[in-house]
mmCIF file of N, CA and C in Angstrom:
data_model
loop_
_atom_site.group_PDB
_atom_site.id
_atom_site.type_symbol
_atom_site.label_atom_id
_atom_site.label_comp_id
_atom_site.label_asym_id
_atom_site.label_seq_id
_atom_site.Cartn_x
_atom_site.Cartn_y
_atom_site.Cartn_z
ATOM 1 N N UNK X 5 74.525 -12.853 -75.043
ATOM 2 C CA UNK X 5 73.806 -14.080 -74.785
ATOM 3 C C UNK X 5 72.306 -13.785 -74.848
ATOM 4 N N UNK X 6 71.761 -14.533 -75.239
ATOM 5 C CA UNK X 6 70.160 -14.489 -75.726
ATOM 6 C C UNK X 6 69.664 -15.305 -74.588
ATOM 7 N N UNK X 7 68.615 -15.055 -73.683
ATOM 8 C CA UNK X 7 68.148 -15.216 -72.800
ATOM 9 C C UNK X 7 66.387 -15.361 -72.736
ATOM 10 N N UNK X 8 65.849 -16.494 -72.184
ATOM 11 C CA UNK X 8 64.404 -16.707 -72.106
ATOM 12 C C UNK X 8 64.441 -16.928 -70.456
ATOM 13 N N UNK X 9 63.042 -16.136 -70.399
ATOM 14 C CA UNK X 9 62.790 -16.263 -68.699
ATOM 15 C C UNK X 9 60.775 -16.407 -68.437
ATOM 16 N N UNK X 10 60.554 -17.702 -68.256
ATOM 17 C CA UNK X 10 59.447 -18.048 -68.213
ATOM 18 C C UNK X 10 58.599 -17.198 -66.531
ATOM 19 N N UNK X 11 57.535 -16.231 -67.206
ATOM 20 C CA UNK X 11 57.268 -15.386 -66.004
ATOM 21 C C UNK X 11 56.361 -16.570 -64.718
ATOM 22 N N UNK X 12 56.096 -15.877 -64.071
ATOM 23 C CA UNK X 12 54.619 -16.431 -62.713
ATOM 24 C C UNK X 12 54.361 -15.311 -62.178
ATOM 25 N N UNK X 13 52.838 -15.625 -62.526
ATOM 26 C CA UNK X 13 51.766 -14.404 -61.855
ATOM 27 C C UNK X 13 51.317 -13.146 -62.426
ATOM 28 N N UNK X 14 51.865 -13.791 -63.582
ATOM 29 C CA UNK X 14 51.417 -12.420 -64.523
ATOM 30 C C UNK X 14 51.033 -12.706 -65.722
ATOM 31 N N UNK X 15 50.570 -11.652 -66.321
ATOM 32 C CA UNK X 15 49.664 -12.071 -67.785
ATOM 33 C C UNK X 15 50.474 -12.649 -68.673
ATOM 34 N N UNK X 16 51.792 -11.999 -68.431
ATOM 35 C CA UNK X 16 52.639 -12.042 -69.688
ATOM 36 C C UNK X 16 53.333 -13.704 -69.015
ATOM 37 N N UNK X 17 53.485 -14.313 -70.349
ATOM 38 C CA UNK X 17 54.057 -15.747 -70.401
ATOM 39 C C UNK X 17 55.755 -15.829 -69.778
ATOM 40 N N UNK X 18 56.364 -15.094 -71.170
ATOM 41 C CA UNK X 18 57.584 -15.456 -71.183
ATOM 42 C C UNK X 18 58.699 -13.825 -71.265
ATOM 43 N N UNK X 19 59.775 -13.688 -71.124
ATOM 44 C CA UNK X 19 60.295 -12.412 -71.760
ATOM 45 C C UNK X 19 61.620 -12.859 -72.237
ATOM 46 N N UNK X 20 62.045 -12.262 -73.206
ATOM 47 C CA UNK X 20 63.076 -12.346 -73.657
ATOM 48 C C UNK X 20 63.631 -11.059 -74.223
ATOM 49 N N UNK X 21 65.523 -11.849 -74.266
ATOM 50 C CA UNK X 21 66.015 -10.434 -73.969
ATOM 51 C C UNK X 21 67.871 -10.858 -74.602
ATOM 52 N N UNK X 22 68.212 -9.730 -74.875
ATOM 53 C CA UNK X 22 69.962 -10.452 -74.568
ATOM 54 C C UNK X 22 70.287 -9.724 -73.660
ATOM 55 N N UNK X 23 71.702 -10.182 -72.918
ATOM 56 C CA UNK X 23 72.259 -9.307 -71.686
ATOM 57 C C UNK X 23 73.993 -9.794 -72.345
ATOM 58 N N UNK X 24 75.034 -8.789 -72.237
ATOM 59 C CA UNK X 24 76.106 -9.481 -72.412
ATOM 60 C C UNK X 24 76.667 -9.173 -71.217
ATOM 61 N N UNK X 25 78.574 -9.251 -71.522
ATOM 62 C CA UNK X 25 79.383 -9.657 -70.568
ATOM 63 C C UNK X 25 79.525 -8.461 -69.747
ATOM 64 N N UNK X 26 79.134 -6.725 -69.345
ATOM 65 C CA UNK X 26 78.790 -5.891 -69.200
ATOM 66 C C UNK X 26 77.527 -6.300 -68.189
ATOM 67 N N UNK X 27 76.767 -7.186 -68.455
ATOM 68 C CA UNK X 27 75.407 -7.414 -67.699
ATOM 69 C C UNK X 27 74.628 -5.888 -68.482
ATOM 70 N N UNK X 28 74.939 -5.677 -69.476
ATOM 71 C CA UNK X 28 73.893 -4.590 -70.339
ATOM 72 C C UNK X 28 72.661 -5.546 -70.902
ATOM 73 N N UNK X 29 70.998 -4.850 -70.969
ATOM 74 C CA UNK X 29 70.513 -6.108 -71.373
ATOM 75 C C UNK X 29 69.837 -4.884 -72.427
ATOM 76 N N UNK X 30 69.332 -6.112 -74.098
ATOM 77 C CA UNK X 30 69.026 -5.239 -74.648
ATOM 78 C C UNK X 30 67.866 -6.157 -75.739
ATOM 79 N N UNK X 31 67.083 -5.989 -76.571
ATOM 80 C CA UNK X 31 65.924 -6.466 -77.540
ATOM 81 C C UNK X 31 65.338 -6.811 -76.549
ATOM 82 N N UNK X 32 64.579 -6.722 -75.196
ATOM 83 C CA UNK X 32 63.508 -7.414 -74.344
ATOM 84 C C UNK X 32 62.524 -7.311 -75.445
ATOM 85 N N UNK X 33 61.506 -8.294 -75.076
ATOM 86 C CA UNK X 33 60.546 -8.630 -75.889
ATOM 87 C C UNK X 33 59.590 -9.680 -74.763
ATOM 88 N N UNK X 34 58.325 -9.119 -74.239
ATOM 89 C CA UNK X 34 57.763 -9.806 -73.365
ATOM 90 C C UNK X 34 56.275 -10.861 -74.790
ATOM 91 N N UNK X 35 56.357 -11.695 -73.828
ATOM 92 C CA UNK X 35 55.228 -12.645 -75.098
ATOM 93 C C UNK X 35 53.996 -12.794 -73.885
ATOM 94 N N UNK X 36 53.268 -11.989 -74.548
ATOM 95 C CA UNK X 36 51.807 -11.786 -73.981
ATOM 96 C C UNK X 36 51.604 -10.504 -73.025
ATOM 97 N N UNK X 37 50.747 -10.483 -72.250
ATOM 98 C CA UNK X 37 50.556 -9.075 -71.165
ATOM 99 C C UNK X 37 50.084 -7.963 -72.008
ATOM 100 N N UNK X 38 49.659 -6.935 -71.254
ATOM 101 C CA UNK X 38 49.321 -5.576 -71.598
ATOM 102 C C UNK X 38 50.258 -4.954 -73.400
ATOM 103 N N UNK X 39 50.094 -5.152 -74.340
ATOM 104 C CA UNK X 39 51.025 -4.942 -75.102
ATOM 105 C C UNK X 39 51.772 -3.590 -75.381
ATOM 106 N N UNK X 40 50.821 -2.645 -74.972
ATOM 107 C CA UNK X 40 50.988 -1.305 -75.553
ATOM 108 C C UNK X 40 52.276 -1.186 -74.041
ATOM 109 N N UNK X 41 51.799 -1.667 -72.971
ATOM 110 C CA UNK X 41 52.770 -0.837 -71.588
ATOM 111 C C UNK X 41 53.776 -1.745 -71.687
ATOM 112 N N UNK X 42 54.028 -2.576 -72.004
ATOM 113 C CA UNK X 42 55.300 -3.729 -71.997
ATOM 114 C C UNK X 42 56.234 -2.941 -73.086
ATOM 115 N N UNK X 43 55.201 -2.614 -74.214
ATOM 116 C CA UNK X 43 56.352 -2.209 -74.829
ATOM 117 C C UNK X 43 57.022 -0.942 -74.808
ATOM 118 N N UNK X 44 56.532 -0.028 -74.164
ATOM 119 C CA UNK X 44 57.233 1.363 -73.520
ATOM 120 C C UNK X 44 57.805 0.721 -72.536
ATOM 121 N N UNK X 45 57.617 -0.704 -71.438
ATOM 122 C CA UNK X 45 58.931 -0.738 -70.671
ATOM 123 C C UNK X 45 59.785 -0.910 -71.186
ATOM 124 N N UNK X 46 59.930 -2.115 -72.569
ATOM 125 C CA UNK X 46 60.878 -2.251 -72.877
ATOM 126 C C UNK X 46 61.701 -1.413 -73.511
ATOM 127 N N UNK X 47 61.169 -0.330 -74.207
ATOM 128 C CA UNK X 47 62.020 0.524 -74.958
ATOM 129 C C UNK X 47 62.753 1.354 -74.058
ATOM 130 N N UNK X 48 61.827 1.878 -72.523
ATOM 131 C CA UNK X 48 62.536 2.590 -71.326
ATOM 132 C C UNK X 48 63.841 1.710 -70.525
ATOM 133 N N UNK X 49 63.807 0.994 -70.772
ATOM 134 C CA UNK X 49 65.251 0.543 -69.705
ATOM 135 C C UNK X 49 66.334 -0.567 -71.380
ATOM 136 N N UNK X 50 65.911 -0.486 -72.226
ATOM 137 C CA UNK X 50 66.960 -0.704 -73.616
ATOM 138 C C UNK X 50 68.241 -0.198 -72.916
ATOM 139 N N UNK X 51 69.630 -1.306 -73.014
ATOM 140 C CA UNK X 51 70.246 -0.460 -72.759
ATOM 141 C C UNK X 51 71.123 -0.487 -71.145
ATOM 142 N N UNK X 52 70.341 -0.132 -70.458
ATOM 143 C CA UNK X 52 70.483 -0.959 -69.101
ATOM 144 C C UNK X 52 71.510 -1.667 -68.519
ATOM 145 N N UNK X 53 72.418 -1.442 -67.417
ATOM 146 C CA UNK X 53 72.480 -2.960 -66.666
ATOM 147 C C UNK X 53 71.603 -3.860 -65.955
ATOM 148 N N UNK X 54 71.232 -4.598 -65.910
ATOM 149 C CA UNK X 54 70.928 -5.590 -64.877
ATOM 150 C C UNK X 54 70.365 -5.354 -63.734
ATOM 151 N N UNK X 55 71.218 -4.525 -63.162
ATOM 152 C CA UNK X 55 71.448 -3.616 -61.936
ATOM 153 C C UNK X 55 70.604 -3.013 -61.866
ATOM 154 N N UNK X 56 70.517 -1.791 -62.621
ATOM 155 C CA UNK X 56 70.062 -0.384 -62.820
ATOM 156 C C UNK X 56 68.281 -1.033 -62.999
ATOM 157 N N UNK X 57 68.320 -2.358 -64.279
ATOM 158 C CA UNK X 57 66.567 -2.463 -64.182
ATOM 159 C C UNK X 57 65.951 -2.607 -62.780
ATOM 160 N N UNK X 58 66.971 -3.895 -61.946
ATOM 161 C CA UNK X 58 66.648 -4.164 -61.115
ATOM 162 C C UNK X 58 65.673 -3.147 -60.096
ATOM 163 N N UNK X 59 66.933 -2.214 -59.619
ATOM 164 C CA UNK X 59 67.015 -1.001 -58.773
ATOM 165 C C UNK X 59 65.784 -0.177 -58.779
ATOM 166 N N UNK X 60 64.810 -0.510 -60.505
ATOM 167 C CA UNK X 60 64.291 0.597 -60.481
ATOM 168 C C UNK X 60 62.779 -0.575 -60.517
ATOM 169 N N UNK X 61 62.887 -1.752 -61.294
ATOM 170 C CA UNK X 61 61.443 -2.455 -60.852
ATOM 171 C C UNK X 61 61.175 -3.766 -60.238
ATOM 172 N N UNK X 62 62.202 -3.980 -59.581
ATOM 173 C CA UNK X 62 61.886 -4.736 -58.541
ATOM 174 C C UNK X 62 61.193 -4.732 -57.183
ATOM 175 N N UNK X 63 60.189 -5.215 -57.493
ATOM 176 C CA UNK X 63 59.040 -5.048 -55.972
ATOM 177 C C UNK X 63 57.880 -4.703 -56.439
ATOM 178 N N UNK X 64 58.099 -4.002 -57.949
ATOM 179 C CA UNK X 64 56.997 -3.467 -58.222
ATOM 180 C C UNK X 64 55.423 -4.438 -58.474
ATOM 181 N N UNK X 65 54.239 -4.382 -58.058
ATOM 182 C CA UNK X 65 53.313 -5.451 -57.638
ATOM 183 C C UNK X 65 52.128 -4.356 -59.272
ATOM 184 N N UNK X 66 51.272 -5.206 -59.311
ATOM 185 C CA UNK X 66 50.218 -5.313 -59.882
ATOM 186 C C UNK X 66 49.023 -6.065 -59.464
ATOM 187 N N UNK X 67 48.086 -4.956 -58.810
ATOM 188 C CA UNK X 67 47.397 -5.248 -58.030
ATOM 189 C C UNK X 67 47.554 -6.212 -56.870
ATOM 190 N N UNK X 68 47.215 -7.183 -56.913
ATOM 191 C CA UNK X 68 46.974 -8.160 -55.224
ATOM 192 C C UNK X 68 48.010 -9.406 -56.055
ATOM 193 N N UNK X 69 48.862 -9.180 -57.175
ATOM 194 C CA UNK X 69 49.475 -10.678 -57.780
ATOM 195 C C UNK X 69 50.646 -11.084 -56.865
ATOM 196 N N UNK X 70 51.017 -9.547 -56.158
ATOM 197 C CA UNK X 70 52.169 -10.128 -55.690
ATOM 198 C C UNK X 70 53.503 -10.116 -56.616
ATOM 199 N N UNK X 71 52.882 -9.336 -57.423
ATOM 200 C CA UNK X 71 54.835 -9.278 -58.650
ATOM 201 C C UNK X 71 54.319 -8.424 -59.673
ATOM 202 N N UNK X 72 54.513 -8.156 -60.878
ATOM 203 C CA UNK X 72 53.915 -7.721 -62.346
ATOM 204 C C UNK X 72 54.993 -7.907 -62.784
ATOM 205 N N UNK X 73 54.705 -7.616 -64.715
ATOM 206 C CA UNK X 73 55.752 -8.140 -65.686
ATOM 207 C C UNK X 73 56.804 -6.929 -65.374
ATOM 208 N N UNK X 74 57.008 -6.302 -64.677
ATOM 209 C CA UNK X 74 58.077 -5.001 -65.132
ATOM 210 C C UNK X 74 58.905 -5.752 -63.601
ATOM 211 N N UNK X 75 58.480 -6.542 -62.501
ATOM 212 C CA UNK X 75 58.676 -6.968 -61.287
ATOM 213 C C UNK X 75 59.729 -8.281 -61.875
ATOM 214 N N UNK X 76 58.745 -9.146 -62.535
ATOM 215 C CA UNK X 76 59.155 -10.392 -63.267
ATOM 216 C C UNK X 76 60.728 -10.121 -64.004
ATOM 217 N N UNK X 77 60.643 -8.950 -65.198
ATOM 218 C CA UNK X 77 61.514 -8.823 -65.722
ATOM 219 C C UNK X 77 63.021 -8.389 -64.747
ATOM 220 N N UNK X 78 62.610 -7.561 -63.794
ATOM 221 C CA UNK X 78 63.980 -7.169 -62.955
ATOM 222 C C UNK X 78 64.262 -8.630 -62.543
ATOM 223 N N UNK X 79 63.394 -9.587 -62.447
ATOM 224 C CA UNK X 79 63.800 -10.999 -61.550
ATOM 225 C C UNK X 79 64.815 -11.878 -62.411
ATOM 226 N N UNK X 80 64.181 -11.618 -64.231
ATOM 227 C CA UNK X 80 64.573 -12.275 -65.333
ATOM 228 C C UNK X 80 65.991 -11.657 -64.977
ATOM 229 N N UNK X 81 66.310 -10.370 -65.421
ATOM 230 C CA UNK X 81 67.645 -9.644 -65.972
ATOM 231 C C UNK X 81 68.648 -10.385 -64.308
ATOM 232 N N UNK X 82 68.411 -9.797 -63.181
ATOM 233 C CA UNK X 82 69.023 -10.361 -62.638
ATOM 234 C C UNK X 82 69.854 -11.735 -62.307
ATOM 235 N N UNK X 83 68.626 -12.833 -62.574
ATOM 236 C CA UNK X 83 68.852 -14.307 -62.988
ATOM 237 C C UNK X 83 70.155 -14.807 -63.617
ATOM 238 N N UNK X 84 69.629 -13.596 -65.199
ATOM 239 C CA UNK X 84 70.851 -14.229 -66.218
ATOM 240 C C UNK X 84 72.010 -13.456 -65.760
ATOM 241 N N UNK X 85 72.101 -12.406 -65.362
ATOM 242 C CA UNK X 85 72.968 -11.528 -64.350
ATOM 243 C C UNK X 85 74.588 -12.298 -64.286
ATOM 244 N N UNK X 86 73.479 -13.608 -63.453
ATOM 245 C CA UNK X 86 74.359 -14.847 -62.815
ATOM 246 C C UNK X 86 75.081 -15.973 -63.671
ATOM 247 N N UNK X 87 74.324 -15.729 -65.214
ATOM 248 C CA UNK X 87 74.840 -16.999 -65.433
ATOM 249 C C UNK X 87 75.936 -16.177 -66.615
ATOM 250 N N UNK X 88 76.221 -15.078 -66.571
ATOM 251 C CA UNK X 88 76.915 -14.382 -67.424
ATOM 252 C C UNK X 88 78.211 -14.512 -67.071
ATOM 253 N N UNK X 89 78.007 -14.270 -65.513
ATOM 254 C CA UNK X 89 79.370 -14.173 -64.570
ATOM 255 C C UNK X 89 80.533 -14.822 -65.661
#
């Protein structure tokens, strides 16, 4: 399933991604933000469950925003997590 997850509080707009029935998620592709570090996240957790992104960047903050795109994205993968069920 091909998946869009509109961010808040961060540079980056939108991310997209597929996740299938596994909750494996894989092509992330963030639209906007830092380009060069988005795209070493995405190539670092390719692959992935859901889970596992979660586990590892959720909470993670950028500066005083209160979230960042690597924060956003564990929020995204989890989300669709749910609607995979």
């Amino acid at each position: 399933m091909q998946y869009q997850y509109e961010t808040s509080g961060t540079c980056s707009e939108m991310i997209l991604f597929d996740i299938n029935e596994n909750k494996v998620v894989t092509n992330i592709k963030f639209i906007g933000g830092c380009n060069g570090n988005l795209k070493a996240v995405s190539k670092l957790v390719d692959g992935w469950t859901a889970d596992q992104i979660a586990a590892k960047l959720l909470g993670n903050e950028c500066g005083f925003k209160g979230t960042s795109c690597a924060d956003q994205l564990a929020k995204a993968v989890l989300e669709a997590a749910e609607k995979v069920k």
